[in-house]
Amino acid sequence: MILNIIYFTIAIIVSLALGVGCAYYFFRNSANGIISKAKEEAEIIKRDKIIEAKEKFIALKTEYEKEINQRNKKCQEHEDRLRQREQQLNQRQGDVQRSLNEVNQKTQAIEQQKQSIEQQKQSLDFKTREIEKMQRQAQQQLEQIAGISAEEAKKQLIESLKDEAKTNAMSYVNDIMADARLTANKEAKKLIVQTIQRVASETAVENAVSVFPIENDEVKGRIIGRGGRNIRALEAATGVEVIVDDTPEAITLSAFDPVRREIARLSLHQLVLDGRIHPARIEEVVAKVKKQLEEEIIETGKRTAIDLGIHGLHPELIRMVGKMKYRSSYGQNLLQHARETANLCAAMASELGLNPKKARRAGLLHDIGKVPDEDPETPHALYGMRLAQQYGEKPDICNAIGSHHDEIEMETMLAPIVQACDAISGARPGARREIVEAYIKRLNDLENLALSYPGVVKTYALQAGRELRVIVGADKLSDKETELLSFDLAKRIQDEMTYPGQIKITVIRETRAISYAK
């Protein structure tokens, strides 16, 4: 049994030994094969890298040689250009040297000519002295023969020539004067007729009434208001008499001042469109319309200046020109009259060979003295000249404005042209109406008389001057003083003014308390 175990153990050991030996031999052969294969692959990779490195080296060498060749080529080109420039410089240096030589030669030639001229001049001076000596001798001989000196003979000749020239000049002047007397009137009439024909315009006379159209009588009732309060508020705010009668679809606005009528008309138009008609709204709209009208006046002045080609007017003069639209002269619209006069002046100045732009400017501004309300004692021509001087107009323009009614002397040809064209514009048939001007002056005097009292805020002449409405400040006059003011006004109007019928003086004193909730 034990022997079997021993044999079995020995067999196992021998088997293990054989197995280990076989495994060792197998693994050894496998490792040698892997190592040899790895060496072969390494050799292949090494050869590839060496070949790749050689290729890169060759490529870099080729690129470097190419770059070297390009640089060498550029250097060669620079050297060629430098050689060309050197040759050009050498050539220019030679040219300059030759030019210097030529200049030196010319300078020498000029010096020689100068010396020759000096010699000739000396010779001429000698000859001139000889000739003058001979002339003096000949003059002395002539004076001895004639028995009179040269100066006396010269004076006698001059006197005889003067007498002859005077005789011829007087004859020529007499001929011209005679011809001018025959043709002056004819030429002047022809010039004026041509000018009038070239500048024909419509004539229109201002009136004191505007008609405001309305759609129906319901609107008329809303304008009147409860107990007539809306009409009273509108009249107090604008100074225009609002006449509501049986005329269908119309309300009449009566006032001698066109500005007031226009404010009332525009205010009524806005109130009717808005639909809210009550005293507070009326005052608000009237204030707004007054501001709008002021802007429209300025725009009218600018448009007029542009239409006439007049530039550089002072803004205040532009405003006055625009305000002419709402002024009249003997019933003739002042802006239309000024435009017409300007065009007439330009046409006449062109016919006479003068500056038409200056003439047009003077014609437009000749009546600006009628626009402002202040300084009524000064004639409008002188006042207009003062305004033109104040706002930088040139002296000839100012003189034409101030002398167009002969208050001052005319200094330029522009002044008589403005005077003639002003008369032509005003003398057109139907252009003016003396009665209207007198009527407007009377109403202005009536309002100015009331405004002269202290405490008076506004004055409005209504109903063609048959009513004077005076608004006073409640904080300035008491009720008793208001009654005295009404009485005193009536007495002064009776004593100082001439008027038909009677005038009703209404003095209004009211207290207003205004506050704002914020």
Short mmCIF file of C-alpha atoms in Angstrom, two decimals:
data_model
loop_
_atom_site.label_atom_id
_atom_site.label_comp_id
_atom_site.label_asym_id
_atom_site.label_seq_id
_atom_site.Cartn_x
_atom_site.Cartn_y
_atom_site.Cartn_z
CA MET A 1 0.00 0.00 0.00
CA ILE A 2 2.70 2.35 1.04
CA LEU A 3 4.68 1.32 -1.99
CA ASN A 4 1.78 2.22 -4.22
CA ILE A 5 1.54 5.60 -2.63
CA ILE A 6 5.22 6.16 -3.20
CA TYR A 7 4.99 5.11 -6.82
CA PHE A 8 1.97 7.38 -7.25
CA THR A 9 3.75 10.29 -5.69
CA ILE A 10 6.83 9.70 -7.85
CA ALA A 11 4.62 9.57 -10.92
CA ILE A 12 2.98 12.82 -10.02
CA ILE A 13 6.36 14.49 -9.47
CA VAL A 14 7.71 13.19 -12.79
CA SER A 15 4.57 14.41 -14.56
CA LEU A 16 4.91 17.84 -13.01
CA ALA A 17 8.54 18.01 -14.01
CA LEU A 18 7.76 17.03 -17.57
CA GLY A 19 4.91 19.56 -17.68
CA VAL A 20 7.13 22.34 -16.36
CA GLY A 21 9.87 21.48 -18.83
CA CYS A 22 7.45 21.48 -21.73
CA ALA A 23 5.93 24.78 -20.65
CA TYR A 24 9.37 26.37 -20.27
CA TYR A 25 10.38 25.20 -23.73
CA PHE A 26 7.15 26.49 -25.28
CA PHE A 27 7.25 29.88 -23.61
CA ARG A 28 10.89 30.30 -24.47
CA ASN A 29 10.28 29.69 -28.19
CA SER A 30 7.25 32.06 -28.16
CA ALA A 31 9.18 34.92 -26.49
CA ASN A 32 12.05 34.60 -28.96
CA GLY A 33 9.55 34.85 -31.85
CA ILE A 34 7.87 37.97 -30.42
CA ILE A 35 11.20 39.66 -29.77
CA SER A 36 12.45 38.94 -33.25
CA LYS A 37 9.24 40.19 -34.77
CA ALA A 38 9.39 43.38 -32.68
CA LYS A 39 12.98 43.95 -33.83
CA GLU A 40 11.91 43.61 -37.45
CA GLU A 41 9.05 46.11 -37.02
CA ALA A 42 11.39 48.51 -35.23
CA GLU A 43 13.83 48.30 -38.11
CA ILE A 44 11.01 49.03 -40.59
CA ILE A 45 9.81 52.06 -38.55
CA LYS A 46 13.39 53.28 -38.24
CA ARG A 47 13.91 53.10 -42.01
CA ASP A 48 10.57 54.93 -42.62
CA LYS A 49 11.50 57.72 -40.20
CA ILE A 50 14.91 58.08 -41.73
CA ILE A 51 13.35 58.30 -45.20
CA GLU A 52 10.74 60.83 -43.98
CA ALA A 53 13.43 62.93 -42.29
CA LYS A 54 15.47 62.92 -45.50
CA GLU A 55 12.42 64.01 -47.51
CA LYS A 56 11.73 66.89 -45.09
CA PHE A 57 15.34 67.90 -45.18
CA ILE A 58 15.30 67.92 -48.97
CA ALA A 59 12.03 69.97 -49.01
CA LEU A 60 13.41 72.50 -46.51
CA LYS A 61 16.63 72.73 -48.43
CA THR A 62 14.72 73.34 -51.66
CA GLU A 63 12.54 76.05 -50.05
CA TYR A 64 15.58 77.71 -48.50
CA GLU A 65 17.41 77.72 -51.81
CA LYS A 66 14.31 79.19 -53.48
CA GLU A 67 14.10 81.96 -50.85
CA ILE A 68 17.82 82.64 -51.22
CA ASN A 69 17.39 82.94 -54.99
CA GLN A 70 14.47 85.38 -54.56
CA ARG A 71 16.47 87.53 -52.15
CA ASN A 72 19.43 87.47 -54.49
CA LYS A 73 17.12 88.52 -57.33
CA LYS A 74 15.70 91.42 -55.28
CA CYS A 75 19.16 92.53 -54.28
CA GLN A 76 20.18 92.44 -57.91
CA GLU A 77 17.14 94.57 -58.83
CA HIS A 78 17.99 97.10 -56.08
CA GLU A 79 21.56 97.26 -57.32
CA ASP A 80 20.31 97.84 -60.87
CA ARG A 81 18.02 100.66 -59.73
CA LEU A 82 20.80 102.21 -57.70
CA ARG A 83 23.11 102.11 -60.72
CA GLN A 84 20.36 103.76 -62.84
CA ARG A 85 19.84 106.48 -60.24
CA GLU A 86 23.56 107.02 -60.01
CA GLN A 87 23.69 107.42 -63.78
CA GLN A 88 20.73 109.84 -63.70
CA LEU A 89 22.33 111.86 -60.91
CA ASN A 90 25.57 112.01 -62.82
CA GLN A 91 23.66 113.10 -65.93
CA ARG A 92 21.74 115.79 -63.94
CA GLN A 93 24.96 116.97 -62.38
CA GLY A 94 26.36 117.38 -65.84
CA ASP A 95 23.24 119.24 -66.97
CA VAL A 96 23.42 121.55 -63.94
CA GLN A 97 27.05 122.24 -64.63
CA ARG A 98 26.27 123.05 -68.25
CA SER A 99 23.38 125.32 -67.11
CA LEU A 100 25.71 127.13 -64.74
CA ASN A 101 28.16 127.65 -67.53
CA GLU A 102 25.41 129.01 -69.77
CA VAL A 103 24.21 131.33 -66.97
CA ASN A 104 27.72 132.60 -66.47
CA GLN A 105 28.01 133.24 -70.18
CA LYS A 106 24.64 135.07 -70.26
CA THR A 107 25.64 137.10 -67.18
CA GLN A 108 28.81 138.16 -68.91
CA ALA A 109 26.80 139.05 -72.03
CA ILE A 110 24.34 141.09 -69.92
CA GLU A 111 27.21 142.92 -68.24
CA GLN A 112 28.60 143.76 -71.65
CA GLN A 113 25.15 144.98 -72.80
CA LYS A 114 24.80 147.01 -69.62
CA GLN A 115 28.11 148.69 -70.22
CA SER A 116 27.09 149.36 -73.82
CA ILE A 117 23.75 150.84 -72.64
CA GLU A 118 25.54 153.05 -70.13
CA GLN A 119 27.75 154.35 -72.89
CA GLN A 120 24.71 154.97 -75.12
CA LYS A 121 22.90 156.71 -72.24
CA GLN A 122 25.83 159.01 -71.68
CA SER A 123 25.88 159.77 -75.38
CA LEU A 124 22.08 160.43 -75.37
CA ASP A 125 22.37 162.70 -72.33
CA PHE A 126 25.00 164.70 -74.11
CA LYS A 127 22.84 164.93 -77.24
CA THR A 128 19.76 165.85 -75.16
CA ARG A 129 21.65 168.70 -73.49
CA GLU A 130 22.74 169.90 -76.88
CA ILE A 131 19.14 169.77 -78.20
CA GLU A 132 17.80 171.61 -75.12
CA LYS A 133 20.47 174.25 -75.58
CA MET A 134 19.48 174.65 -79.21
CA GLN A 135 15.73 174.82 -78.23
CA ARG A 136 16.45 177.59 -75.71
CA GLN A 137 18.41 179.52 -78.29
CA ALA A 138 15.60 179.08 -80.84
CA GLN A 139 12.97 180.09 -78.22
CA GLN A 140 14.94 183.20 -77.34
CA GLN A 141 15.21 184.12 -81.01
CA LEU A 142 11.42 183.58 -81.48
CA GLU A 143 10.65 185.69 -78.39
CA GLN A 144 12.88 188.47 -79.72
CA ILE A 145 11.17 188.31 -83.12
CA ALA A 146 7.57 188.09 -81.70
CA GLY A 147 8.12 190.55 -78.88
CA ILE A 148 6.28 188.23 -76.35
CA SER A 149 7.47 185.51 -73.96
CA ALA A 150 6.54 181.82 -74.26
CA GLU A 151 4.55 181.83 -70.98
CA GLU A 152 2.45 184.77 -72.12
CA ALA A 153 1.80 183.12 -75.48
CA LYS A 154 0.75 179.89 -73.70
CA LYS A 155 -1.69 181.84 -71.47
CA GLN A 156 -3.22 183.61 -74.46
CA LEU A 157 -3.70 180.28 -76.27
CA ILE A 158 -5.35 178.69 -73.20
CA GLU A 159 -7.72 181.65 -72.77
CA SER A 160 -8.76 181.52 -76.40
CA LEU A 161 -9.39 177.74 -76.15
CA LYS A 162 -11.44 178.27 -72.95
CA ASP A 163 -13.69 180.84 -74.60
CA GLU A 164 -14.24 178.60 -77.61
CA ALA A 165 -15.00 175.55 -75.37
CA LYS A 166 -17.49 177.55 -73.27
CA THR A 167 -19.30 178.74 -76.38
CA ASN A 168 -19.55 175.22 -77.79
CA ALA A 169 -20.61 173.76 -74.41
CA MET A 170 -23.36 176.35 -73.90
CA SER A 171 -24.68 175.68 -77.38
CA TYR A 172 -24.66 171.92 -76.71
CA VAL A 173 -26.36 172.35 -73.32
CA ASN A 174 -29.05 174.60 -74.81
CA ASP A 175 -29.77 172.01 -77.49
CA ILE A 176 -30.03 169.24 -74.87
CA MET A 177 -32.28 171.32 -72.59
CA ALA A 178 -34.60 172.19 -75.45
CA ASP A 179 -34.82 168.55 -76.50
CA ALA A 180 -35.38 167.45 -72.87
CA ARG A 181 -38.24 169.96 -72.45
CA LEU A 182 -39.91 168.54 -75.52
CA THR A 183 -39.50 164.87 -74.61
CA ALA A 184 -39.39 164.82 -70.75
CA ASN A 185 -43.14 164.86 -70.12
CA LYS A 186 -43.75 162.37 -72.89
CA GLU A 187 -41.06 159.95 -71.62
CA ALA A 188 -42.19 160.28 -68.00
CA LYS A 189 -45.82 159.54 -68.90
CA LYS A 190 -44.72 156.62 -71.04
CA LEU A 191 -42.59 155.22 -68.19
CA ILE A 192 -45.40 155.53 -65.65
CA VAL A 193 -48.00 153.98 -67.98
CA GLN A 194 -45.69 151.05 -68.78
CA THR A 195 -45.01 150.49 -65.08
CA ILE A 196 -48.71 150.55 -64.17
CA GLN A 197 -49.56 148.16 -67.00
CA ARG A 198 -46.83 145.72 -65.95
CA VAL A 199 -47.94 145.72 -62.30
CA ALA A 200 -51.70 145.52 -62.50
CA SER A 201 -53.47 144.39 -59.33
CA GLU A 202 -56.93 144.20 -57.89
CA THR A 203 -58.29 146.97 -55.70
CA ALA A 204 -60.27 146.24 -52.58
CA VAL A 205 -61.57 148.53 -49.86
CA GLU A 206 -61.66 147.33 -46.26
CA ASN A 207 -64.96 147.44 -44.42
CA ALA A 208 -65.80 147.26 -40.74
CA VAL A 209 -68.08 144.21 -40.81
CA SER A 210 -67.45 140.46 -41.10
CA VAL A 211 -70.15 137.84 -41.56
CA PHE A 212 -69.74 134.53 -39.72
CA PRO A 213 -71.77 131.71 -41.35
CA ILE A 214 -73.53 129.15 -39.13
CA GLU A 215 -75.38 125.97 -39.94
CA ASN A 216 -78.71 126.56 -38.17
CA ASP A 217 -80.49 128.69 -35.60
CA GLU A 218 -79.74 126.16 -32.86
CA VAL A 219 -76.05 127.09 -33.09
CA LYS A 220 -77.08 130.75 -33.01
CA GLY A 221 -78.92 130.14 -29.71
CA ARG A 222 -75.88 128.43 -28.18
CA ILE A 223 -73.70 131.36 -29.22
CA ILE A 224 -76.13 133.81 -27.55
CA GLY A 225 -76.20 131.77 -24.32
CA ARG A 226 -78.50 132.08 -21.35
CA GLY A 227 -79.56 135.71 -21.06
CA GLY A 228 -76.94 136.67 -23.67
CA ARG A 229 -74.01 135.85 -21.34
CA ASN A 230 -71.91 134.20 -24.09
CA ILE A 231 -72.22 137.21 -26.38
CA ARG A 232 -71.30 139.57 -23.53
CA ALA A 233 -68.26 137.42 -22.69
CA LEU A 234 -67.17 137.35 -26.36
CA GLU A 235 -67.59 141.11 -26.74
CA ALA A 236 -65.65 141.77 -23.52
CA ALA A 237 -62.81 139.44 -24.57
CA THR A 238 -62.43 140.61 -28.18
CA GLY A 239 -63.83 144.15 -28.30
CA VAL A 240 -66.05 143.23 -31.25
CA GLU A 241 -69.78 143.86 -31.42
CA VAL A 242 -71.61 140.59 -32.09
CA ILE A 243 -74.89 141.27 -33.92
CA VAL A 244 -77.42 138.44 -33.90
CA ASP A 245 -80.52 139.38 -35.91
CA ASP A 246 -83.04 137.68 -38.16
CA THR A 247 -80.50 137.07 -40.93
CA PRO A 248 -80.64 133.33 -41.56
CA GLU A 249 -77.51 131.24 -40.94
CA ALA A 250 -75.25 134.24 -40.28
CA ILE A 251 -73.89 136.30 -37.39
CA THR A 252 -72.41 139.75 -38.01
CA LEU A 253 -69.15 140.83 -36.35
CA SER A 254 -68.69 144.62 -36.31
CA ALA A 255 -65.43 146.41 -35.42
CA PHE A 256 -63.24 149.01 -37.07
CA ASP A 257 -60.06 147.04 -36.17
CA PRO A 258 -59.50 144.10 -38.58
CA VAL A 259 -57.34 142.29 -36.01
CA ARG A 260 -60.18 142.21 -33.49
CA ARG A 261 -62.64 141.03 -36.13
CA GLU A 262 -60.28 138.23 -37.19
CA ILE A 263 -59.75 137.14 -33.56
CA ALA A 264 -63.53 137.09 -33.00
CA ARG A 265 -64.14 135.17 -36.24
CA LEU A 266 -61.50 132.51 -35.53
CA SER A 267 -62.64 132.19 -31.91
CA LEU A 268 -66.26 131.68 -32.98
CA HIS A 269 -65.13 129.11 -35.54
CA GLN A 270 -63.25 127.08 -32.90
CA LEU A 271 -66.07 127.38 -30.36
CA VAL A 272 -68.68 126.15 -32.84
CA LEU A 273 -66.47 123.21 -33.87
CA ASP A 274 -65.73 122.30 -30.26
CA GLY A 275 -69.35 122.66 -29.14
CA ARG A 276 -68.46 123.90 -25.65
CA ILE A 277 -69.63 127.52 -25.53
CA HIS A 278 -69.60 129.26 -22.15
CA PRO A 279 -67.82 132.37 -20.77
CA ALA A 280 -64.78 130.55 -19.33
CA ARG A 281 -64.26 128.58 -22.53
CA ILE A 282 -64.70 131.75 -24.61
CA GLU A 283 -61.92 133.54 -22.72
CA GLU A 284 -59.64 130.51 -23.06
CA VAL A 285 -60.23 130.21 -26.82
CA VAL A 286 -59.79 133.96 -27.41
CA ALA A 287 -56.41 133.91 -25.61
CA LYS A 288 -55.32 130.92 -27.67
CA VAL A 289 -56.46 132.52 -30.94
CA LYS A 290 -54.56 135.72 -30.14
CA LYS A 291 -51.37 133.69 -29.81
CA GLN A 292 -52.10 131.81 -33.04
CA LEU A 293 -52.79 135.08 -34.87
CA GLU A 294 -49.45 136.46 -33.73
CA GLU A 295 -47.72 133.41 -35.24
CA GLU A 296 -49.73 133.82 -38.44
CA ILE A 297 -48.67 137.49 -38.63
CA ILE A 298 -45.00 136.48 -38.51
CA GLU A 299 -45.56 133.75 -41.11
CA THR A 300 -47.34 136.26 -43.40
CA GLY A 301 -44.38 138.64 -43.11
CA LYS A 302 -41.89 135.89 -43.98
CA ARG A 303 -43.99 134.71 -46.93
CA THR A 304 -44.33 138.28 -48.25
CA ALA A 305 -40.56 138.85 -48.04
CA ILE A 306 -39.90 135.55 -49.85
CA ASP A 307 -42.48 136.31 -52.56
CA LEU A 308 -40.86 139.68 -53.26
CA GLY A 309 -37.29 138.31 -53.09
CA ILE A 310 -36.32 140.51 -50.13
CA HIS A 311 -33.68 139.04 -47.80
CA GLY A 312 -32.08 140.04 -44.51
CA LEU A 313 -35.05 141.84 -42.94
CA HIS A 314 -34.93 142.23 -39.16
CA PRO A 315 -37.43 139.88 -37.41
CA GLU A 316 -39.34 142.88 -36.01
CA LEU A 317 -39.67 144.38 -39.50
CA ILE A 318 -40.95 141.00 -40.75
CA ARG A 319 -43.55 141.06 -37.96
CA MET A 320 -44.62 144.59 -38.96
CA VAL A 321 -44.97 143.54 -42.60
CA GLY A 322 -47.19 140.64 -41.54
CA LYS A 323 -49.27 142.96 -39.36
CA MET A 324 -49.97 145.11 -42.43
CA LYS A 325 -52.45 142.42 -43.46
CA TYR A 326 -54.71 143.65 -40.66
CA ARG A 327 -54.19 147.38 -41.22
CA SER A 328 -55.78 149.67 -43.77
CA SER A 329 -54.92 153.06 -45.28
CA TYR A 330 -58.03 155.03 -46.27
CA GLY A 331 -59.83 151.72 -46.58
CA GLN A 332 -57.09 150.14 -48.74
CA ASN A 333 -55.46 147.02 -47.28
CA LEU A 334 -51.99 148.12 -46.16
CA LEU A 335 -50.18 144.88 -47.06
CA GLN A 336 -51.69 144.82 -50.55
CA HIS A 337 -50.75 148.49 -50.96
CA ALA A 338 -47.17 147.81 -49.78
CA ARG A 339 -46.74 144.82 -52.11
CA GLU A 340 -48.14 146.77 -55.04
CA THR A 341 -45.87 149.74 -54.29
CA ALA A 342 -42.85 147.40 -54.03
CA ASN A 343 -43.54 145.85 -57.43
CA LEU A 344 -44.14 149.27 -58.99
CA CYS A 345 -40.86 150.57 -57.54
CA ALA A 346 -38.93 147.57 -58.88
CA ALA A 347 -40.42 147.96 -62.37
CA MET A 348 -39.75 151.71 -62.48
CA ALA A 349 -36.20 151.32 -61.13
CA SER A 350 -35.45 148.72 -63.81
CA GLU A 351 -36.69 151.11 -66.52
CA LEU A 352 -34.46 153.87 -65.12
CA GLY A 353 -31.38 151.65 -64.79
CA LEU A 354 -31.38 151.63 -60.97
CA ASN A 355 -31.20 148.73 -58.49
CA PRO A 356 -34.64 147.03 -58.52
CA LYS A 357 -33.96 145.05 -55.31
CA LYS A 358 -33.39 148.19 -53.26
CA ALA A 359 -36.43 149.84 -54.82
CA ARG A 360 -38.62 146.83 -54.00
CA ARG A 361 -37.34 146.82 -50.41
CA ALA A 362 -38.04 150.54 -49.93
CA GLY A 363 -41.50 150.18 -51.50
CA LEU A 364 -42.43 147.34 -49.13
CA LEU A 365 -41.28 149.22 -46.01
CA HIS A 366 -42.47 152.73 -46.92
CA ASP A 367 -45.63 152.56 -44.74
CA ILE A 368 -44.33 150.59 -41.71
CA GLY A 369 -44.86 153.74 -39.65
CA LYS A 370 -48.62 153.09 -39.87
CA VAL A 371 -48.37 149.64 -38.21
CA PRO A 372 -47.42 150.35 -34.56
CA ASP A 373 -50.05 151.87 -32.31
CA GLU A 374 -47.69 154.03 -30.27
CA ASP A 375 -46.30 157.53 -31.02
CA PRO A 376 -49.39 158.84 -32.86
CA GLU A 377 -48.11 162.46 -32.95
CA THR A 378 -45.20 161.71 -35.33
CA PRO A 379 -46.02 161.53 -39.08
CA HIS A 380 -45.97 157.93 -40.21
CA ALA A 381 -43.22 158.54 -42.81
CA LEU A 382 -40.78 159.92 -40.21
CA TYR A 383 -41.78 157.25 -37.71
CA GLY A 384 -41.23 154.55 -40.33
CA MET A 385 -37.80 155.99 -41.14
CA ARG A 386 -36.94 155.91 -37.43
CA LEU A 387 -37.99 152.25 -37.21
CA ALA A 388 -35.98 151.35 -40.32
CA GLN A 389 -32.88 153.03 -38.87
CA GLN A 390 -33.44 151.24 -35.56
CA TYR A 391 -33.55 147.83 -37.27
CA GLY A 392 -30.46 148.28 -39.44
CA GLU A 393 -31.75 149.39 -42.86
CA LYS A 394 -29.35 151.28 -45.14
CA PRO A 395 -29.43 155.11 -45.31
CA ASP A 396 -30.87 155.30 -48.85
CA ILE A 397 -33.76 152.99 -47.85
CA CYS A 398 -34.42 155.06 -44.69
CA ASN A 399 -34.37 158.31 -46.67
CA ALA A 400 -36.84 156.92 -49.23
CA ILE A 401 -39.21 155.91 -46.39
CA GLY A 402 -38.94 159.24 -44.56
CA SER A 403 -39.26 161.49 -47.61
CA HIS A 404 -42.15 159.87 -49.49
CA HIS A 405 -44.50 162.56 -48.09
CA ASP A 406 -41.90 165.37 -48.32
CA GLU A 407 -41.35 165.64 -44.54
CA ILE A 408 -37.58 165.54 -45.21
CA GLU A 409 -35.40 166.24 -48.24
CA MET A 410 -34.88 163.49 -50.83
CA GLU A 411 -31.23 162.46 -51.07
CA THR A 412 -31.23 159.64 -53.66
CA MET A 413 -33.07 158.69 -56.85
CA LEU A 414 -34.80 155.95 -54.83
CA ALA A 415 -36.88 158.46 -52.86
CA PRO A 416 -38.87 160.03 -55.75
CA ILE A 417 -39.52 156.55 -57.18
CA VAL A 418 -41.08 155.42 -53.88
CA GLN A 419 -43.12 158.62 -53.67
CA ALA A 420 -44.42 158.24 -57.24
CA CYS A 421 -45.27 154.55 -56.84
CA ASP A 422 -47.03 155.18 -53.52
CA ALA A 423 -49.20 157.77 -55.26
CA ILE A 424 -49.85 155.42 -58.21
CA SER A 425 -50.97 152.60 -55.90
CA GLY A 426 -53.23 154.86 -53.84
CA ALA A 427 -54.69 156.65 -56.87
CA ARG A 428 -56.09 153.55 -58.57
CA PRO A 429 -59.86 153.86 -59.03
CA GLY A 430 -61.64 152.40 -56.01
CA ALA A 431 -58.43 151.72 -54.08
CA ARG A 432 -59.10 154.15 -51.23
CA ARG A 433 -61.95 155.76 -49.43
CA GLU A 434 -61.35 158.91 -47.39
CA ILE A 435 -64.53 158.54 -45.30
CA VAL A 436 -63.49 155.13 -43.95
CA GLU A 437 -60.12 156.47 -42.83
CA ALA A 438 -61.71 159.39 -41.01
CA TYR A 439 -64.20 156.99 -39.38
CA ILE A 440 -61.42 154.66 -38.15
CA LYS A 441 -59.39 157.62 -36.85
CA ARG A 442 -62.38 158.84 -34.85
CA LEU A 443 -62.85 155.42 -33.24
CA ASN A 444 -59.14 155.18 -32.42
CA ASP A 445 -59.23 158.62 -30.83
CA LEU A 446 -62.26 157.55 -28.81
CA GLU A 447 -60.48 154.47 -27.43
CA ASN A 448 -57.21 156.32 -26.77
CA LEU A 449 -59.09 159.00 -24.84
CA ALA A 450 -60.53 156.38 -22.48
CA LEU A 451 -57.18 154.59 -22.14
CA SER A 452 -55.54 157.80 -20.93
CA TYR A 453 -57.33 157.47 -17.56
CA PRO A 454 -55.56 155.58 -14.74
CA GLY A 455 -57.09 152.26 -13.79
CA VAL A 456 -58.50 151.55 -17.30
CA VAL A 457 -57.54 148.07 -18.53
CA LYS A 458 -59.29 147.82 -21.93
CA THR A 459 -61.43 150.04 -24.14
CA TYR A 460 -63.62 149.03 -27.08
CA ALA A 461 -65.52 151.31 -29.45
CA LEU A 462 -68.66 149.45 -30.58
CA GLN A 463 -71.69 150.07 -32.82
CA ALA A 464 -69.80 152.31 -35.25
CA GLY A 465 -68.65 154.53 -32.39
CA ARG A 466 -72.07 154.98 -30.79
CA GLU A 467 -70.99 152.99 -27.71
CA LEU A 468 -67.73 153.07 -25.77
CA ARG A 469 -67.18 150.14 -23.47
CA VAL A 470 -64.50 150.68 -20.79
CA ILE A 471 -63.18 147.86 -18.57
CA VAL A 472 -61.45 148.97 -15.34
CA GLY A 473 -59.55 147.03 -12.69
CA ALA A 474 -61.60 146.27 -9.59
CA ASP A 475 -58.50 146.70 -7.42
CA LYS A 476 -57.75 150.14 -8.89
CA LEU A 477 -61.11 151.94 -8.88
CA SER A 478 -64.10 151.79 -6.53
CA ASP A 479 -67.75 151.83 -7.59
CA LYS A 480 -67.97 155.55 -6.87
CA GLU A 481 -64.83 156.27 -8.88
CA THR A 482 -66.28 154.18 -11.72
CA GLU A 483 -69.35 156.42 -11.87
CA LEU A 484 -67.15 159.52 -11.83
CA LEU A 485 -65.02 158.05 -14.64
CA SER A 486 -68.12 157.48 -16.79
CA PHE A 487 -69.29 161.08 -16.19
CA ASP A 488 -65.86 162.58 -16.83
CA LEU A 489 -65.42 160.57 -20.04
CA ALA A 490 -68.78 161.74 -21.38
CA LYS A 491 -67.87 165.37 -20.63
CA ARG A 492 -64.43 165.13 -22.29
CA ILE A 493 -65.88 163.47 -25.40
CA GLN A 494 -68.45 166.29 -25.70
CA ASP A 495 -65.76 168.96 -25.33
CA GLU A 496 -62.93 167.46 -27.42
CA MET A 497 -64.51 165.37 -30.17
CA THR A 498 -66.89 165.84 -33.08
CA TYR A 499 -69.31 162.98 -33.71
CA PRO A 500 -72.80 162.38 -35.06
CA GLY A 501 -75.67 161.48 -32.69
CA GLN A 502 -74.78 160.40 -29.16
CA ILE A 503 -72.23 158.04 -27.60
CA LYS A 504 -73.09 155.63 -24.79
CA ILE A 505 -70.25 155.17 -22.28
CA THR A 506 -70.38 151.88 -20.35
CA VAL A 507 -67.79 151.39 -17.61
CA ILE A 508 -67.46 147.77 -16.38
CA ARG A 509 -65.90 146.90 -13.03
CA GLU A 510 -65.82 143.28 -11.94
CA THR A 511 -63.97 141.24 -9.37
CA ARG A 512 -62.58 137.80 -10.20
CA ALA A 513 -61.13 135.29 -7.77
CA ILE A 514 -59.06 132.58 -9.48
CA SER A 515 -57.39 129.58 -7.85
CA TYR A 516 -56.23 126.17 -9.03
CA ALA A 517 -56.83 122.74 -7.49
CA LYS A 518 -53.79 120.50 -7.97
#
